[in-house]
Amino acid sequence: MKAHVLFSGGKDSSLSAILLDPFFDIELVTCTFSILPVGDIAKVTADELGFSHRVLELDRTILETALNIIIEDGYPKNAINFIHKNVIETLAKEDAVSVIADGVRRDDRVPRLTDPEIRSIEDRFGVKYICPLQGYGRSAVNMLVEKHLVIDEGQSDSIAKADYETELRELIRQQYGNEKVIDIFPQHLQSRVLKRI
Amino acid sequence: MKAHVLFSGGKDSSLSAILLDPFFDIELVTCTFSILPVGDIAKVTADELGFSHRVLELDRTILETALNIIIEDGYPKNAINFIHKNVIETLAKEDAVSVIADGVRRDDRVPRLTDPEIRSIEDRFGVKYICPLQGYGRSAVNMLVEKHLVIDEGQSDSIAKADYETELRELIRQQYGNEKVIDIFPQHLQSRVLKRI
């Protein structure tokens, strides 16, 4: 059975793929709105991990709607969740896709689908949505990361990642300038996976 | 790293152990209040699965308090959660225990610890609490069960299990009669694992 794992090149999505690997045929999927070469960045990490990888090009209107949401809100949560839901629905519509996974952890607040959203997607598209790390807290994740991955950590703007935030930040920068990006996104630690141990 | 997996002999706790197996040294732990030989029942299944197994004898006052709760409530939820929390805390107090896992699924309402309860246990006892199936819905669990396990399914009173309900039902039967058991516990489908594929 094939599992399509949403992949940003970070530790959570990498570890999710590693946890599923003994039980599924893994394909990593990196989404892009073609604002930045995030697919290429993720591919380098996917190759290091030894997983099959593809880039899914998404409709730019999804990112533009997310931009409107984040500018209106002044904070990222709803915009990131909007992108995440649309990404999963886009993937779920593909005929060959029956299992979708992502790197959401127990402590994550964003991105996160609600239980009704998950049930709706599973029922409408006949897919299974799995979050392998949903039952793992931060210290359990860190322990497994230490055992299985070599990572580079730094602030959001210094780490080349392929998550939703990366292209959304870039679109805000292009249209509203860098100060708006700093206004909206709190600085937080990001990780990028360098290799698998 | 050793993971102590709470084990009832049912499909969820068995599958949880299987999912953790490639990453941890698994020890199945079956709890008993010595009302029924649930430890022996679970040991047969544990041997079939090929995992190391032990029986943890719990203080009978935990079950007696749960009995008071369930008789007062008239439904099982709070009593079962009370037992579950006490089981995890008992295990967490053991010096050699640093990772505790159970078979709680995304759709389970009972037993379930709240996020503050989980954080409190992890912080007070320095353990990691993992629910490998927390990010799996019913259909994903069923798919993996079909692939990895042969199970026997039936109504709660016809399947020999080693879950908290089994001994709590028996204590109610002894003290209040069988009709009270039927009053309190809704009939629901239970599974017992026969072997691993």
Short mmCIF file of N, CA and C in Angstrom, two decimals, chain B residues 6 28-34 38-39 53-59 86-92 94 167:
data_model
loop_
_atom_site.label_atom_id
_atom_site.label_comp_id
_atom_site.label_asym_id
_atom_site.label_seq_id
_atom_site.Cartn_x
_atom_site.Cartn_y
_atom_site.Cartn_z
N LEU B 6 1.03 -0.85 26.93
CA LEU B 6 -0.12 -1.40 27.64
C LEU B 6 -0.88 -2.32 26.72
N LEU B 28 5.41 -5.76 26.31
CA LEU B 28 3.97 -5.62 26.54
C LEU B 28 3.71 -5.72 28.04
N VAL B 29 2.78 -4.88 28.52
CA VAL B 29 2.44 -4.88 29.94
C VAL B 29 0.93 -5.00 30.09
N THR B 30 0.48 -6.06 30.75
CA THR B 30 -0.95 -6.23 31.01
C THR B 30 -1.22 -5.99 32.49
N CYS B 31 -2.19 -5.12 32.75
CA CYS B 31 -2.52 -4.77 34.13
C CYS B 31 -3.62 -5.67 34.65
N THR B 32 -3.52 -6.02 35.92
CA THR B 32 -4.58 -6.81 36.53
C THR B 32 -4.81 -6.40 37.98
N PHE B 33 -6.06 -6.52 38.40
CA PHE B 33 -6.39 -6.33 39.81
C PHE B 33 -6.63 -7.69 40.48
N SER B 34 -6.22 -8.74 39.79
CA SER B 34 -6.30 -10.12 40.31
C SER B 34 -7.73 -10.57 40.61
N VAL B 38 -6.64 -12.24 33.78
CA VAL B 38 -6.46 -11.52 32.51
C VAL B 38 -5.00 -11.53 32.05
N GLY B 39 -4.08 -11.59 33.02
CA GLY B 39 -2.67 -11.65 32.65
C GLY B 39 -2.35 -12.90 31.82
N HIS B 53 6.56 -10.00 27.44
CA HIS B 53 5.30 -9.65 28.12
C HIS B 53 5.44 -9.80 29.62
N ARG B 54 4.83 -8.88 30.35
CA ARG B 54 4.76 -9.06 31.80
C ARG B 54 3.40 -8.59 32.30
N VAL B 55 3.07 -9.06 33.50
CA VAL B 55 1.80 -8.70 34.12
C VAL B 55 2.10 -7.74 35.28
N LEU B 56 1.37 -6.64 35.31
CA LEU B 56 1.55 -5.64 36.37
C LEU B 56 0.35 -5.72 37.31
N GLU B 57 0.62 -6.12 38.55
CA GLU B 57 -0.47 -6.22 39.52
C GLU B 57 -0.71 -4.86 40.17
N LEU B 58 -1.95 -4.43 40.08
CA LEU B 58 -2.27 -3.08 40.56
C LEU B 58 -3.01 -3.14 41.89
N ASP B 59 -2.91 -2.06 42.62
CA ASP B 59 -3.59 -1.91 43.90
C ASP B 59 -5.11 -2.02 43.70
N ASN B 86 -4.41 5.97 36.40
CA ASN B 86 -3.69 5.34 37.50
C ASN B 86 -2.71 4.27 37.03
N VAL B 87 -3.11 3.56 35.98
CA VAL B 87 -2.21 2.54 35.39
C VAL B 87 -0.95 3.22 34.84
N ILE B 88 -1.16 4.29 34.08
CA ILE B 88 -0.01 4.96 33.47
C ILE B 88 0.89 5.56 34.54
N GLU B 89 0.28 6.13 35.58
CA GLU B 89 1.10 6.69 36.66
C GLU B 89 1.87 5.61 37.41
N THR B 90 1.24 4.46 37.63
CA THR B 90 1.92 3.36 38.32
C THR B 90 3.14 2.90 37.51
N LEU B 91 2.93 2.77 36.22
CA LEU B 91 4.02 2.35 35.33
C LEU B 91 5.11 3.43 35.27
N ALA B 92 4.68 4.68 35.21
CA ALA B 92 5.63 5.80 35.08
C ALA B 92 6.55 5.90 36.30
N GLU B 94 7.94 3.46 37.86
CA GLU B 94 9.02 2.46 37.84
C GLU B 94 10.31 3.09 37.29
N GLU B 167 -12.28 -6.71 34.16
CA GLU B 167 -12.31 -6.91 35.61
C GLU B 167 -13.32 -5.99 36.29
#
